[in-house]
Tab-separated table of C-alpha atoms in Angstrom:
chain	number	residue	atom	x	y	z
R	1	MET	CA	123.369	93.096	103.328
R	2	LYS	CA	120.534	95.819	102.361
R	3	LYS	CA	117.691	94.627	100.091
R	4	LEU	CA	117.795	95.016	96.299
R	5	LEU	CA	114.767	97.265	95.413
R	6	PHE	CA	113.315	97.067	91.685
R	7	ALA	CA	110.424	98.918	90.131
R	8	ILE	CA	108.292	98.981	86.906
R	9	THR	CA	108.897	101.851	84.465
R	10	GLY	CA	105.876	103.966	85.782
R	11	TYR	CA	107.002	103.557	89.686
R	12	GLU	CA	110.688	104.898	89.248
R	13	TYR	CA	109.629	107.947	90.929
R	14	LEU	CA	108.226	105.945	94.128
R	15	ALA	CA	111.785	103.986	94.431
R	16	GLU	CA	113.771	106.852	93.981
R	17	LYS	CA	112.185	108.023	97.055
R	18	VAL	CA	112.427	104.595	98.787
R	19	LEU	CA	116.087	104.530	97.987
R	20	ALA	CA	116.762	108.106	99.436
R	21	LEU	CA	116.069	106.268	102.934
R	22	GLY	CA	119.054	104.538	102.706
R	23	HIS	CA	117.830	100.809	103.461
R	24	CYS	CA	117.748	99.326	100.116
R	25	GLU	CA	120.371	99.221	97.070
R	26	ARG	CA	119.059	99.732	93.504
R	27	GLY	CA	118.299	96.979	91.421
R	28	GLU	CA	119.128	97.763	87.933
R	29	ILE	CA	116.974	96.775	84.781
R	30	GLU	CA	116.979	97.778	81.308
R	31	VAL	CA	113.638	98.236	79.473
R	32	SER	CA	113.121	98.992	75.663
R	33	TYR	CA	110.205	97.972	73.505
R	34	PHE	CA	110.537	96.446	69.934
R	35	THR	CA	108.687	98.110	66.830
R	36	ASP	CA	105.740	96.021	67.187
R	37	GLY	CA	105.064	97.335	70.578
R	38	GLU	CA	106.430	94.333	72.640
R	39	ARG	CA	108.347	95.060	75.813
R	40	TYR	CA	111.954	93.702	76.058
R	41	GLN	CA	113.448	93.694	79.791
R	42	ARG	CA	116.458	92.599	81.274
R	43	ILE	CA	117.788	92.295	84.916
R	44	LEU	CA	121.254	93.939	84.911
R	45	SER	CA	121.840	93.333	89.031
R	46	ASN	CA	122.730	89.681	90.171
R	47	VAL	CA	119.682	88.873	92.312
R	48	GLU	CA	120.730	85.479	93.549
R	49	GLY	CA	120.382	84.976	96.984
R	50	ARG	CA	118.847	88.669	97.451
R	51	GLU	CA	115.970	89.737	99.675
R	52	VAL	CA	114.204	91.706	96.622
R	53	LEU	CA	111.514	94.417	96.382
R	54	LEU	CA	109.797	95.152	93.549
R	55	ILE	CA	107.645	98.435	93.426
R	56	GLY	CA	104.621	98.365	90.641
R	57	GLY	CA	100.909	99.148	90.648
R	58	THR	CA	98.408	97.491	88.497
R	59	VAL	CA	96.969	100.827	87.432
R	60	ASN	CA	96.659	99.245	83.967
R	61	ASP	CA	96.755	96.241	81.867
R	62	SER	CA	100.416	96.950	80.990
R	63	ALA	CA	101.914	97.992	83.815
R	64	THR	CA	100.266	94.589	85.605
R	65	LEU	CA	102.339	92.209	82.962
R	66	GLU	CA	105.336	94.393	83.329
R	67	LEU	CA	105.062	93.760	87.078
R	68	TYR	CA	104.407	90.076	86.609
R	69	ASP	CA	107.106	89.247	84.048
R	70	LEU	CA	109.673	90.992	86.144
R	71	ALA	CA	108.542	89.339	89.377
R	72	SER	CA	108.649	86.132	87.715
R	73	SER	CA	112.109	86.384	86.525
R	74	LEU	CA	113.531	88.007	89.521
R	75	VAL	CA	112.578	84.408	91.054
R	76	SER	CA	113.683	82.646	88.046
R	77	TYR	CA	117.388	84.166	88.561
R	78	GLY	CA	117.635	83.383	92.052
R	79	ALA	CA	115.863	85.785	94.244
R	80	ASP	CA	115.888	84.469	98.161
R	81	SER	CA	112.793	86.092	98.983
R	82	LEU	CA	110.695	88.380	96.889
R	83	THR	CA	108.177	91.367	98.100
R	84	LEU	CA	105.816	92.913	95.865
R	85	VAL	CA	105.155	96.289	96.816
R	86	ILE	CA	101.606	97.419	95.041
R	87	PRO	CA	101.020	100.880	96.051
R	88	TYR	CA	97.764	101.277	94.032
R	89	PHE	CA	95.854	97.896	93.114
R	90	GLY	CA	93.783	98.457	90.326
R	91	TYR	CA	90.287	97.118	89.383
R	92	SER	CA	89.680	97.396	93.382
R	93	THR	CA	86.141	98.469	93.040
R	94	MET	CA	85.484	95.333	90.866
R	95	GLU	CA	85.887	92.904	93.915
R	96	ARG	CA	82.473	91.316	93.459
R	97	ALA	CA	79.995	90.659	90.695
R	98	VAL	CA	76.780	92.770	90.942
R	99	LYS	CA	75.231	91.850	87.665
R	100	PRO	CA	75.037	88.225	86.087
R	101	GLY	CA	78.295	87.657	84.279
R	102	GLU	CA	80.086	90.354	85.451
R	103	ILE	CA	83.909	89.242	85.649
R	104	VAL	CA	85.585	90.353	89.235
R	105	THR	CA	88.770	91.439	87.884
R	106	ALA	CA	90.358	92.074	91.351
R	107	LYS	CA	90.334	88.479	92.032
R	108	THR	CA	91.442	87.579	88.365
R	109	ARG	CA	94.405	89.854	88.764
R	110	ALA	CA	95.400	88.471	92.271
R	111	ARG	CA	95.058	84.789	90.772
R	112	LEU	CA	97.548	86.364	88.079
R	113	LEU	CA	100.078	87.549	90.804
R	114	SER	CA	99.668	84.462	92.872
R	115	ALA	CA	101.315	82.469	89.692
R	116	ILE	CA	104.357	84.270	90.176
R	117	PRO	CA	107.092	81.441	91.148
R	118	LYS	CA	107.719	81.037	94.758
R	119	SER	CA	111.220	82.113	95.875
R	120	ASN	CA	113.391	80.208	98.321
R	121	ARG	CA	111.973	82.139	101.296
R	122	GLY	CA	108.788	83.003	99.871
R	123	ASN	CA	106.790	85.798	98.473
R	124	LYS	CA	105.101	88.579	100.088
R	125	VAL	CA	102.729	91.336	98.528
R	126	MET	CA	102.341	94.914	100.426
R	127	LEU	CA	98.758	96.410	99.741
R	128	PHE	CA	97.805	99.692	100.337
R	129	ASP	CA	94.493	101.020	101.744
R	130	LEU	CA	92.372	98.391	99.635
R	131	HIS	CA	88.937	99.859	98.501
R	132	SER	CA	87.521	96.366	99.705
R	133	GLU	CA	89.231	94.266	102.635
R	134	GLY	CA	88.014	91.165	101.258
R	135	ILE	CA	90.723	91.698	98.225
R	136	GLN	CA	93.707	90.530	100.197
R	137	TYR	CA	91.972	87.135	100.451
R	138	TYR	CA	92.045	86.792	96.654
R	139	PHE	CA	95.692	86.010	96.544
R	140	GLU	CA	96.594	82.194	96.545
R	141	GLN	CA	99.196	79.537	96.857
R	142	ASP	CA	101.975	81.010	98.508
R	143	LEU	CA	101.700	84.651	98.053
R	144	TYR	CA	101.374	86.189	101.433
R	145	PRO	CA	99.214	89.224	101.586
R	146	VAL	CA	99.986	92.233	103.655
R	147	HIS	CA	97.648	95.055	104.039
R	148	VAL	CA	99.125	98.013	104.679
R	149	TYR	CA	97.274	101.114	106.059
R	150	CYS	CA	98.179	104.572	105.767
R	151	LYS	CA	96.072	105.862	108.688
R	152	ASP	CA	99.305	107.395	110.129
R	153	ILE	CA	99.730	109.903	107.072
R	154	VAL	CA	95.912	110.700	106.862
R	155	ILE	CA	95.713	111.346	110.776
R	156	GLU	CA	98.999	113.571	110.594
R	157	ALA	CA	97.361	115.566	107.653
R	158	ALA	CA	93.930	115.744	109.201
R	159	THR	CA	95.250	117.044	112.744
R	160	ARG	CA	97.412	119.702	110.787
R	161	TYR	CA	94.620	121.243	108.907
R	162	GLY	CA	91.676	120.591	111.049
R	163	GLY	CA	92.929	122.439	114.475
R	164	ASP	CA	91.195	122.153	117.431
R	165	ASN	CA	87.637	122.023	116.303
R	166	PHE	CA	87.255	119.507	113.208
R	167	VAL	CA	84.730	116.592	111.900
R	168	ILE	CA	86.475	113.866	109.832
R	169	ALA	CA	83.816	113.241	107.231
R	170	SER	CA	82.938	110.295	104.436
R	171	THR	CA	81.122	110.914	100.946
R	172	ASP	CA	78.557	108.570	102.159
R	173	ALA	CA	77.132	105.842	104.603
R	174	GLY	CA	79.281	103.330	102.667
R	175	ARG	CA	82.641	104.516	104.060
R	176	ALA	CA	81.387	105.572	107.140
R	177	LYS	CA	83.345	102.476	108.790
R	178	TRP	CA	86.547	103.341	108.209
R	179	VAL	CA	86.080	107.100	108.783
R	180	GLU	CA	84.594	106.022	112.245
R	181	SER	CA	87.839	104.452	113.096
R	182	LEU	CA	89.779	107.586	111.930
R	183	ALA	CA	87.710	109.455	114.123
R	184	ASN	CA	87.811	107.337	117.236
R	185	ASP	CA	92.104	107.396	116.604
R	186	MET	CA	91.982	111.321	116.688
R	187	GLY	CA	89.065	111.862	119.433
R	188	VAL	CA	86.876	113.819	117.125
R	189	ASN	CA	83.495	113.510	115.736
R	190	ALA	CA	82.378	111.559	112.707
R	191	ALA	CA	79.725	112.441	109.811
R	192	PHE	CA	78.519	111.224	106.767
R	193	ILE	CA	76.039	111.916	104.364
R	194	LEU	CA	72.714	109.916	104.152
R	195	LYS	CA	71.235	109.330	100.794
R	196	ARG	CA	67.681	108.502	99.239
R	197	ARG	CA	67.720	106.509	95.676
R	198	LEU	CA	65.236	108.205	93.677
R	199	LYS	CA	65.718	106.067	90.584
R	200	GLY	CA	68.284	104.714	88.844
R	201	ASP	CA	71.353	106.461	89.591
R	202	GLN	CA	69.920	109.210	91.305
R	203	THR	CA	69.911	109.995	94.530
R	204	GLU	CA	69.345	113.175	96.876
R	205	VAL	CA	70.790	113.919	100.203
R	206	SER	CA	68.298	113.017	103.136
R	207	ALA	CA	70.252	114.101	105.834
R	208	ILE	CA	73.626	114.762	107.539
R	209	ASN	CA	74.339	112.612	110.778
R	210	ALA	CA	76.298	115.079	112.604
R	211	ASP	CA	76.674	118.761	113.322
R	212	VAL	CA	79.135	120.619	111.034
R	213	ALA	CA	78.167	124.083	111.715
R	214	GLY	CA	81.140	126.668	111.893
R	215	LYS	CA	83.541	123.826	112.002
R	216	THR	CA	86.331	122.504	109.965
R	217	VAL	CA	85.387	119.475	107.930
R	218	ILE	CA	88.303	117.007	106.517
R	219	ILE	CA	86.613	114.804	104.223
R	220	TYR	CA	88.480	111.285	103.938
R	221	ASP	CA	88.090	108.593	100.954
R	222	ASP	CA	90.576	105.953	100.079
R	223	MET	CA	90.037	106.659	96.123
R	224	ILE	CA	89.223	109.614	94.049
R	225	ARG	CA	88.759	108.898	90.306
R	226	SER	CA	86.688	111.986	88.658
R	227	GLY	CA	85.931	113.677	91.769
R	228	GLY	CA	82.172	113.788	91.452
R	229	SER	CA	81.365	112.186	94.849
R	230	ILE	CA	83.728	114.490	96.467
R	231	VAL	CA	82.279	117.509	95.159
R	232	ASN	CA	78.807	116.582	95.840
R	233	ALA	CA	80.013	115.883	99.597
R	234	ALA	CA	81.807	118.980	99.933
R	235	LEU	CA	78.717	120.941	98.661
R	236	THR	CA	76.805	119.347	100.756
R	237	TYR	CA	78.830	119.964	104.166
R	238	LYS	CA	79.136	123.713	102.972
R	239	ASN	CA	75.562	124.169	102.737
R	240	ALA	CA	75.366	122.677	106.091
R	241	GLY	CA	77.191	125.547	107.318
R	242	ALA	CA	80.684	123.798	107.602
R	243	GLY	CA	83.734	126.331	107.422
R	244	ASN	CA	86.867	125.273	105.879
R	245	ILE	CA	86.734	122.190	103.792
R	246	TYR	CA	89.868	119.752	103.268
R	247	VAL	CA	90.000	116.456	101.562
R	248	ILE	CA	92.396	113.507	102.032
R	249	THR	CA	92.539	110.544	99.822
R	250	THR	CA	95.050	107.956	99.771
R	251	HIS	CA	94.893	107.181	96.215
R	252	GLY	CA	94.677	109.840	93.609
R	253	LEU	CA	93.617	108.991	90.296
R	254	PHE	CA	92.175	112.180	89.045
R	255	VAL	CA	90.907	111.081	85.813
R	256	ASN	CA	88.954	113.513	83.284
R	257	ASP	CA	90.155	116.718	84.764
R	258	GLY	CA	89.304	115.474	88.424
R	259	ILE	CA	91.583	118.365	90.134
R	260	GLY	CA	90.007	120.871	87.981
R	261	LYS	CA	86.326	120.015	89.349
R	262	LEU	CA	87.573	120.093	92.836
R	263	LYS	CA	88.981	123.485	92.250
R	264	ALA	CA	86.215	124.602	90.316
R	265	CYS	CA	83.331	123.960	93.036
R	266	GLY	CA	84.790	126.678	95.186
R	267	ALA	CA	83.993	124.543	98.651
R	268	ILE	CA	87.486	122.812	99.414
R	269	LYS	CA	90.417	124.540	100.688
R	270	LYS	CA	93.005	121.788	99.750
R	271	LEU	CA	93.461	118.470	98.453
R	272	ILE	CA	95.763	116.120	100.260
R	273	CYS	CA	96.868	112.549	98.910
R	274	THR	CA	99.507	110.191	98.865
R	275	ASP	CA	102.026	109.351	96.207
R	276	THR	CA	100.351	105.381	95.757
R	277	HIS	CA	99.188	106.036	91.909
R	278	VAL	CA	101.251	107.255	88.989
R	279	ASN	CA	99.224	110.322	88.246
R	280	CYS	CA	100.328	112.066	91.619
R	281	LYS	CA	103.630	113.083	89.199
R	282	ASP	CA	101.403	115.445	87.126
R	283	LEU	CA	100.462	117.407	90.576
R	284	GLU	CA	103.847	118.963	91.347
R	285	GLY	CA	103.817	122.630	91.519
R	286	ASP	CA	99.839	122.926	92.262
R	287	ASP	CA	99.365	124.902	95.393
R	288	PHE	CA	95.818	123.089	96.010
R	289	VAL	CA	97.326	120.117	96.122
R	290	GLU	CA	99.878	118.306	98.776
R	291	VAL	CA	101.455	115.002	97.900
R	292	ARG	CA	102.670	112.731	100.841
R	293	THR	CA	104.907	109.879	100.165
R	294	VAL	CA	104.252	106.335	101.353
R	295	ALA	CA	108.054	105.470	101.023
R	296	GLY	CA	108.582	105.145	104.654
R	297	LEU	CA	105.782	102.256	104.931
R	298	ILE	CA	107.874	100.513	102.254
R	299	CYS	CA	111.064	100.400	103.680
R	300	GLY	CA	111.320	102.641	106.576
């Protein structure tokens, strides 16, 4: 029997792509809202004794609670096993406290989801290209975390656009370890930007660790929010003599006209992202952007 697939409202687009692969059966739910804004949900499919997948990113507080409410009820109504599929785990940059009194929201969200009742065969959560490796260890009790790497998607895109002579690059030394891993897998050189802090949040580029002159540069970052770091990196590599510059990211949020900023800088030839974040739906028909799906990693 096929697994039964559900999705919260914002992730129906990704559920459709997973269903198209033919390995899962659609789970039906009814969602509406009361006049005061409260959400009403009703599970229409019989889930008793079934293996259940539930797709939902924690892109905001409302989506997180929708995911939690639905997941808890699927178990209560008899799901034999439950796999939470969280393509984008929100608040992942708040994985530790830097200033006294800061709330580590990544941890509190993980604890919330860990409170979902345990199904007969246990609960699992799939997390994609986490901003910090340690986040998966915030999940508690019987919720088993699985960190899914989108490396194959990134490598295929980099190889397609990079040609025979490219460098895989990061925005700064902070992401150098992950970029170096990609470079080793592809047999190419890795580059990252060395920065020197001036004062406050002001920095200046002090060096680039690799020769990029005349070469295609593929910049990878796990997440792009407003695009400022990517623009600065692209301009730095271009000023160092790079040829075509492409950008690959797993999680494309593109807030505050992030796409417009990437286009306007004039240094980036194309942007490739996955469909882990709901904002990817706004990118359809944009020739500057190529969206690749993670559906095959969910239920391939």
